[in-house]
Amino acid sequence: MSALPQLTRFNDNVLSKYQIYNSIFITLPFDTINNTGVLLPLFHKICEKGFKKGKNPTQIVEKFFKKYVDSSKEHVKKDLLFHFIQYIERQVVLFDAIEDAAFPIVNNMDGFGTLRNSQETAILRNKKEELKKHLEDFKVRIVLTAHPTQFYPGTVLGIITDLDKAIQNDDLLLIKKLLAQLGKTPFYKKNKPTPFDEAVSLIWYLEHVFYKSVPKIYNYIQHHVYDGHPIENEIIDLGFWPGGDRDGNPFVTTQITLDVAERLRQSILRSYYRDVRRLKRRFTFDGVQEILVGVEKRLYKHVVRSYAKVNFSQKILLKELETARDIVKEKHEGLFIDELNDFINKVRIFGFHFATLDLRQDSRVHHKAFTQIVDDLLASGDTTFPKNYHRMSEEEQIEVLSVIKGNIDPTILTDEMSEKTIQSIYALKTIQQRNGERGANRYIISNNQTALNVMQTFAMLNLCGFENELPVDVIPLFETVDDLENSESVMRTLYSNKSYRYHLSKRKNKQTVMLGFSDGTKDGGYLMANWGIFKAKEALTKVSREFDIEVIFFDGRGGPPARGGGKTHQFYSSLGPTIEDKEIQLTIQGQTISSNFGTEDSSQYNLEQLLSSGIKNEVFTKDQINDKHRDLIEDLATTSYQAYVDFKNHPCFLPYLEKMSTLKYYAKTNIGSRPSKRSNSDTLDFSQLRAIPFVGSWSQLKQNVPGFYGVGTALKKYEDAGRFDEIVDFYNASDFFKTLLENSMMSLTKSFFGLTAYMADDPFYGEFWKLINQEYQTTKRLLLKLAGHKELMENQPVGKASIEIREKIVLPLLTIQQYALKKVQDLQKEGADASEIEMYEKMVMRSLFGNINASRNSA
């Protein structure tokens, strides 16, 4: 099977099967309108033909009604459109399940970028010892976040999993039943999820996917790279944000943080309990059976009841299991020892925490809360802070903060946010006592601008009674273009501080720094964000090495290329020796979790690709940008940045997003627990707008502005100057530059300006739409010229084919959405009845869900 070209395998196992199962699906009766499934393909054809002829969504929908709907009743037409939305949502799920089922056939599980391939390459090149040395301290950390980029409820996730298995087995009868179940299962969440609900949804992936795929990779490395010898390094770490990420989410309380940590603990212990029950069936020998029975009882007790006093830990469990292993070795000829080793490895990897719960808060919130803490302590007569603290310079304040210690009582604080912040740190201490230090040992400060932001957090942690050394990493998150440029200076100040430097010496001389692609792109445009982050990483690597500190970069990569996504493993393998790469840490969320890590096969494959990208960069090749290319990308980024800033400053920019896109509808959906903007203001403030609704709104318009705007302008400058060959040479010589532009091509592939071409005639927004379209056309033309391609993503045929099918499935959905948006605008102008407007707004919102989920291969 794998001898066939990848595109052939995709067409045979994904496209053909989708056509077969979809033809069954659309004939199933789900509702009172029996002909919905018959009419949908006809509507689809009218959409395709209509856009080719330059018709707008309103004309297309009205033509369809005139031709196929024998009714003058408006409610019949509206009902039919809602039924179309329901069908298309489920067609997306069906395609997801088929693509998941075909994953190991379409992707070569032993091919380029897999561990087997890396191991065999190392042996062939006589570099096995180098590979072993590299893996001794190299890690990949996947951090699951609950940002609202996918909305499937747990019931639908379960159906996708069952469909996946039924499709693999070609079980037509079961497939038909599952499709019928899918048709009757609600997708729409009536209530907004709480952060705890989001955590429970993501723990599903931990239990059903990562618990199986991560140890599989670890065991392979142990057997084939380390020849069966133990590894001190976990190699793959898991992180977790729901329940700990307070940034802009007022619904994350201290109790929710504690509840999520407890749920994580109980979930991993439950998984261990199941495994021990299975092991008991194998190890029926004297001495071993007794140990396993004792372990089983203790696990059961701690799963069923949450004990206030913890007398069971990873260390105790490992000691018991290692004793059992010694008995198997010495007295029972090592029978079934691999199964026991596999379980021991799981306990080493996942501990009693499953995934590390990160805490995160905005520096501006911290600053305000901290200022109040100082005032409250001074007012109570406490001498922790000098009375003139607020009048001190920033340098003097940092010196004071570096030596602060205490055991503050949060109930004496007069400000609610100050109290919550301190309580969250006490919660972190509780989690460490129950789940082990790895349960929660990272505090991230988003929107970090100064060294003072870090030291305020450092001081607050030290005010919460940690004995001896502080067992927490303080992680600044640099996001905007200015903050990225200032990051080196911030870290130099911190490294030069004796107390902070001593703290790092007790944290293995490692400093994690987070860099935010999403807000970087929103702030500075695609090229500048990516180049700004690259330069920041170089500068931070240099200053960290100067102080003998190993800097670890944690990337807020998001899903689509505009938020740092795209071909993630290619991005990491393209970084050169000027950037520290001992660990790869990145956030994943929403449709990126389900597409890249939704099944055992896809999870194993994509984790291996990330591991191998680090191996390629460190062991096999180093892609270094020379001075000439550095000057080129600096100039390209600056030109692109100016174009993007001018675009952002256009008087129509915010009104266009507010009136012509789905931006305001993100706040009304029940996708995630977090508000769509950081402030409660009714007016749209760009700085308070979150990156997800910002990028998502452009995506819904099929104008993926954050992934390309400014790129065309920058390339055209060189074409106009007769210097385009220099860019071509750079593209062919640098993996980094090539990956950057290939990810932009993905954004262009997902754009479709025919959908909104009617806006060109709008008296207020027409010129602004033309401006965006012109940049799209310029970028597309010049990227194709640069790559020497006739079509976008020509060199990624499977990714291109997958995107094309998804775009085809949702074309009617997009058409309905634009039709409904236009209706809302027209009805508002006419002063129509509020209930009529509300009905069309609901149509916009419902169509928004399907479009979001259809974009799952955006990473």
PDB file of N, CA and C in Angstrom, residues 115 118-138 221 224-227 231 233 235 581-582 611-612 614-622:
ATOM      1  N   LEU A 115      10.633   8.318  14.156  1.00  0.00           N
ATOM      2  CA  LEU A 115      11.761   7.895  14.992  1.00  0.00           C
ATOM      3  C   LEU A 115      12.562   6.774  14.347  1.00  0.00           C
ATOM      4  N   SER A 118      14.802   8.313  11.855  1.00  0.00           N
ATOM      5  CA  SER A 118      15.908   9.046  12.497  1.00  0.00           C
ATOM      6  C   SER A 118      16.946   8.075  13.064  1.00  0.00           C
ATOM      7  N   GLN A 119      16.455   7.006  13.694  1.00  0.00           N
ATOM      8  CA  GLN A 119      17.360   6.023  14.302  1.00  0.00           C
ATOM      9  C   GLN A 119      18.200   5.328  13.222  1.00  0.00           C
ATOM     10  N   GLU A 120      17.535   4.938  12.117  1.00  0.00           N
ATOM     11  CA  GLU A 120      18.254   4.256  11.033  1.00  0.00           C
ATOM     12  C   GLU A 120      19.239   5.188  10.355  1.00  0.00           C
ATOM     13  N   THR A 121      18.857   6.452  10.200  1.00  0.00           N
ATOM     14  CA  THR A 121      19.773   7.452   9.617  1.00  0.00           C
ATOM     15  C   THR A 121      20.994   7.633  10.508  1.00  0.00           C
ATOM     16  N   ALA A 122      20.769   7.682  11.830  1.00  0.00           N
ATOM     17  CA  ALA A 122      21.883   7.843  12.778  1.00  0.00           C
ATOM     18  C   ALA A 122      22.858   6.667  12.686  1.00  0.00           C
ATOM     19  N   ILE A 123      22.319   5.452  12.566  1.00  0.00           N
ATOM     20  CA  ILE A 123      23.185   4.260  12.461  1.00  0.00           C
ATOM     21  C   ILE A 123      23.971   4.302  11.162  1.00  0.00           C
ATOM     22  N   LEU A 124      23.291   4.639  10.051  1.00  0.00           N
ATOM     23  CA  LEU A 124      23.956   4.703   8.737  1.00  0.00           C
ATOM     24  C   LEU A 124      25.078   5.743   8.727  1.00  0.00           C
ATOM     25  N   ARG A 125      24.863   6.853   9.421  1.00  0.00           N
ATOM     26  CA  ARG A 125      25.865   7.936   9.445  1.00  0.00           C
ATOM     27  C   ARG A 125      26.831   7.803  10.623  1.00  0.00           C
ATOM     28  N   ASN A 126      26.739   6.672  11.318  1.00  0.00           N
ATOM     29  CA  ASN A 126      27.609   6.422  12.465  1.00  0.00           C
ATOM     30  C   ASN A 126      27.447   7.497  13.548  1.00  0.00           C
ATOM     31  N   LYS A 127      26.183   7.863  13.809  1.00  0.00           N
ATOM     32  CA  LYS A 127      25.913   8.931  14.774  1.00  0.00           C
ATOM     33  C   LYS A 127      24.977   8.469  15.896  1.00  0.00           C
ATOM     34  N   LYS A 128      24.963   7.165  16.157  1.00  0.00           N
ATOM     35  CA  LYS A 128      24.044   6.655  17.177  1.00  0.00           C
ATOM     36  C   LYS A 128      24.374   7.220  18.564  1.00  0.00           C
ATOM     37  N   GLU A 129      25.687   7.317  18.872  1.00  0.00           N
ATOM     38  CA  GLU A 129      26.080   7.854  20.184  1.00  0.00           C
ATOM     39  C   GLU A 129      25.667   9.317  20.325  1.00  0.00           C
ATOM     40  N   GLU A 130      25.779  10.070  19.213  1.00  0.00           N
ATOM     41  CA  GLU A 130      25.344  11.472  19.229  1.00  0.00           C
ATOM     42  C   GLU A 130      23.834  11.555  19.469  1.00  0.00           C
ATOM     43  N   LEU A 131      23.101  10.641  18.843  1.00  0.00           N
ATOM     44  CA  LEU A 131      21.654  10.607  19.012  1.00  0.00           C
ATOM     45  C   LEU A 131      21.293  10.305  20.472  1.00  0.00           C
ATOM     46  N   LYS A 132      21.990   9.334  21.077  1.00  0.00           N
ATOM     47  CA  LYS A 132      21.757   8.991  22.488  1.00  0.00           C
ATOM     48  C   LYS A 132      22.038  10.196  23.388  1.00  0.00           C
ATOM     49  N   LYS A 133      23.138  10.858  23.120  1.00  0.00           N
ATOM     50  CA  LYS A 133      23.525  12.012  23.939  1.00  0.00           C
ATOM     51  C   LYS A 133      22.480  13.131  23.813  1.00  0.00           C
ATOM     52  N   HIS A 134      22.012  13.322  22.570  1.00  0.00           N
ATOM     53  CA  HIS A 134      21.013  14.365  22.327  1.00  0.00           C
ATOM     54  C   HIS A 134      19.725  14.079  23.097  1.00  0.00           C
ATOM     55  N   LEU A 135      19.295  12.808  23.113  1.00  0.00           N
ATOM     56  CA  LEU A 135      18.026  12.449  23.749  1.00  0.00           C
ATOM     57  C   LEU A 135      18.122  12.366  25.274  1.00  0.00           C
ATOM     58  N   GLU A 136      19.331  12.482  25.816  1.00  0.00           N
ATOM     59  CA  GLU A 136      19.484  12.457  27.272  1.00  0.00           C
ATOM     60  C   GLU A 136      18.829  13.669  27.932  1.00  0.00           C
ATOM     61  N   ASP A 137      18.834  14.824  27.204  1.00  0.00           N
ATOM     62  CA  ASP A 137      18.211  16.004  27.825  1.00  0.00           C
ATOM     63  C   ASP A 137      17.284  16.770  26.882  1.00  0.00           C
ATOM     64  N   PHE A 138      16.963  16.174  25.733  1.00  0.00           N
ATOM     65  CA  PHE A 138      16.032  16.819  24.804  1.00  0.00           C
ATOM     66  C   PHE A 138      14.595  16.434  25.164  1.00  0.00           C
ATOM     67  N   ILE A 221      12.251   4.297  21.885  1.00  0.00           N
ATOM     68  CA  ILE A 221      13.573   4.920  22.086  1.00  0.00           C
ATOM     69  C   ILE A 221      14.404   4.081  23.056  1.00  0.00           C
ATOM     70  N   HIS A 224      15.406   0.754  21.086  1.00  0.00           N
ATOM     71  CA  HIS A 224      16.159   0.816  19.836  1.00  0.00           C
ATOM     72  C   HIS A 224      17.306   1.830  19.839  1.00  0.00           C
ATOM     73  N   VAL A 225      17.236   2.816  20.731  1.00  0.00           N
ATOM     74  CA  VAL A 225      18.346   3.781  20.805  1.00  0.00           C
ATOM     75  C   VAL A 225      19.218   3.479  22.022  1.00  0.00           C
ATOM     76  N   TYR A 226      18.597   3.144  23.144  1.00  0.00           N
ATOM     77  CA  TYR A 226      19.339   2.881  24.388  1.00  0.00           C
ATOM     78  C   TYR A 226      19.509   1.383  24.670  1.00  0.00           C
ATOM     79  N   ASP A 227      19.146   0.544  23.695  1.00  0.00           N
ATOM     80  CA  ASP A 227      19.331  -0.919  23.791  1.00  0.00           C
ATOM     81  C   ASP A 227      18.753  -1.511  25.079  1.00  0.00           C
ATOM     82  N   ILE A 231      16.248   5.226  30.790  1.00  0.00           N
ATOM     83  CA  ILE A 231      16.491   6.617  30.372  1.00  0.00           C
ATOM     84  C   ILE A 231      16.075   7.506  31.537  1.00  0.00           C
ATOM     85  N   ASN A 233      15.486  10.665  31.258  1.00  0.00           N
ATOM     86  CA  ASN A 233      14.697  11.765  30.710  1.00  0.00           C
ATOM     87  C   ASN A 233      13.311  11.265  30.281  1.00  0.00           C
ATOM     88  N   ILE A 235      11.467  12.607  28.051  1.00  0.00           N
ATOM     89  CA  ILE A 235      11.465  12.900  26.607  1.00  0.00           C
ATOM     90  C   ILE A 235      10.211  13.659  26.154  1.00  0.00           C
ATOM     91  N   ASP A 581      17.993  24.902  21.299  1.00  0.00           N
ATOM     92  CA  ASP A 581      16.924  23.975  20.890  1.00  0.00           C
ATOM     93  C   ASP A 581      16.964  22.675  21.685  1.00  0.00           C
ATOM     94  N   LYS A 582      17.289  22.784  22.980  1.00  0.00           N
ATOM     95  CA  LYS A 582      17.321  21.570  23.812  1.00  0.00           C
ATOM     96  C   LYS A 582      15.920  21.050  24.106  1.00  0.00           C
ATOM     97  N   LEU A 611       9.816  15.389  17.647  1.00  0.00           N
ATOM     98  CA  LEU A 611      11.073  14.863  18.202  1.00  0.00           C
ATOM     99  C   LEU A 611      12.161  14.834  17.128  1.00  0.00           C
ATOM    100  N   SER A 612      11.789  14.382  15.947  1.00  0.00           N
ATOM    101  CA  SER A 612      12.762  14.256  14.867  1.00  0.00           C
ATOM    102  C   SER A 612      13.230  15.602  14.340  1.00  0.00           C
ATOM    103  N   GLY A 614      13.833  18.156  16.181  1.00  0.00           N
ATOM    104  CA  GLY A 614      14.929  18.521  17.087  1.00  0.00           C
ATOM    105  C   GLY A 614      16.180  17.721  16.791  1.00  0.00           C
ATOM    106  N   ILE A 615      15.990  16.440  16.480  1.00  0.00           N
ATOM    107  CA  ILE A 615      17.131  15.566  16.159  1.00  0.00           C
ATOM    108  C   ILE A 615      17.807  16.052  14.881  1.00  0.00           C
ATOM    109  N   LYS A 616      17.001  16.387  13.865  1.00  0.00           N
ATOM    110  CA  LYS A 616      17.549  16.844  12.579  1.00  0.00           C
ATOM    111  C   LYS A 616      18.370  18.111  12.775  1.00  0.00           C
ATOM    112  N   ASN A 617      17.831  19.029  13.551  1.00  0.00           N
ATOM    113  CA  ASN A 617      18.495  20.316  13.750  1.00  0.00           C
ATOM    114  C   ASN A 617      19.778  20.167  14.561  1.00  0.00           C
ATOM    115  N   GLU A 618      19.769  19.277  15.538  1.00  0.00           N
ATOM    116  CA  GLU A 618      20.908  19.147  16.449  1.00  0.00           C
ATOM    117  C   GLU A 618      21.947  18.141  15.948  1.00  0.00           C
ATOM    118  N   VAL A 619      21.490  16.993  15.432  1.00  0.00           N
ATOM    119  CA  VAL A 619      22.407  15.893  15.122  1.00  0.00           C
ATOM    120  C   VAL A 619      22.833  15.875  13.658  1.00  0.00           C
ATOM    121  N   PHE A 620      21.883  16.167  12.754  1.00  0.00           N
ATOM    122  CA  PHE A 620      22.185  15.954  11.338  1.00  0.00           C
ATOM    123  C   PHE A 620      22.544  17.231  10.573  1.00  0.00           C
ATOM    124  N   THR A 621      21.717  18.264  10.673  1.00  0.00           N
ATOM    125  CA  THR A 621      21.966  19.470   9.869  1.00  0.00           C
ATOM    126  C   THR A 621      21.759  20.722  10.700  1.00  0.00           C
ATOM    127  N   LYS A 622      22.357  21.806  10.233  1.00  0.00           N
ATOM    128  CA  LYS A 622      22.140  23.113  10.852  1.00  0.00           C
ATOM    129  C   LYS A 622      21.874  24.126   9.745  1.00  0.00           C
TER     130      LYS A 622
END
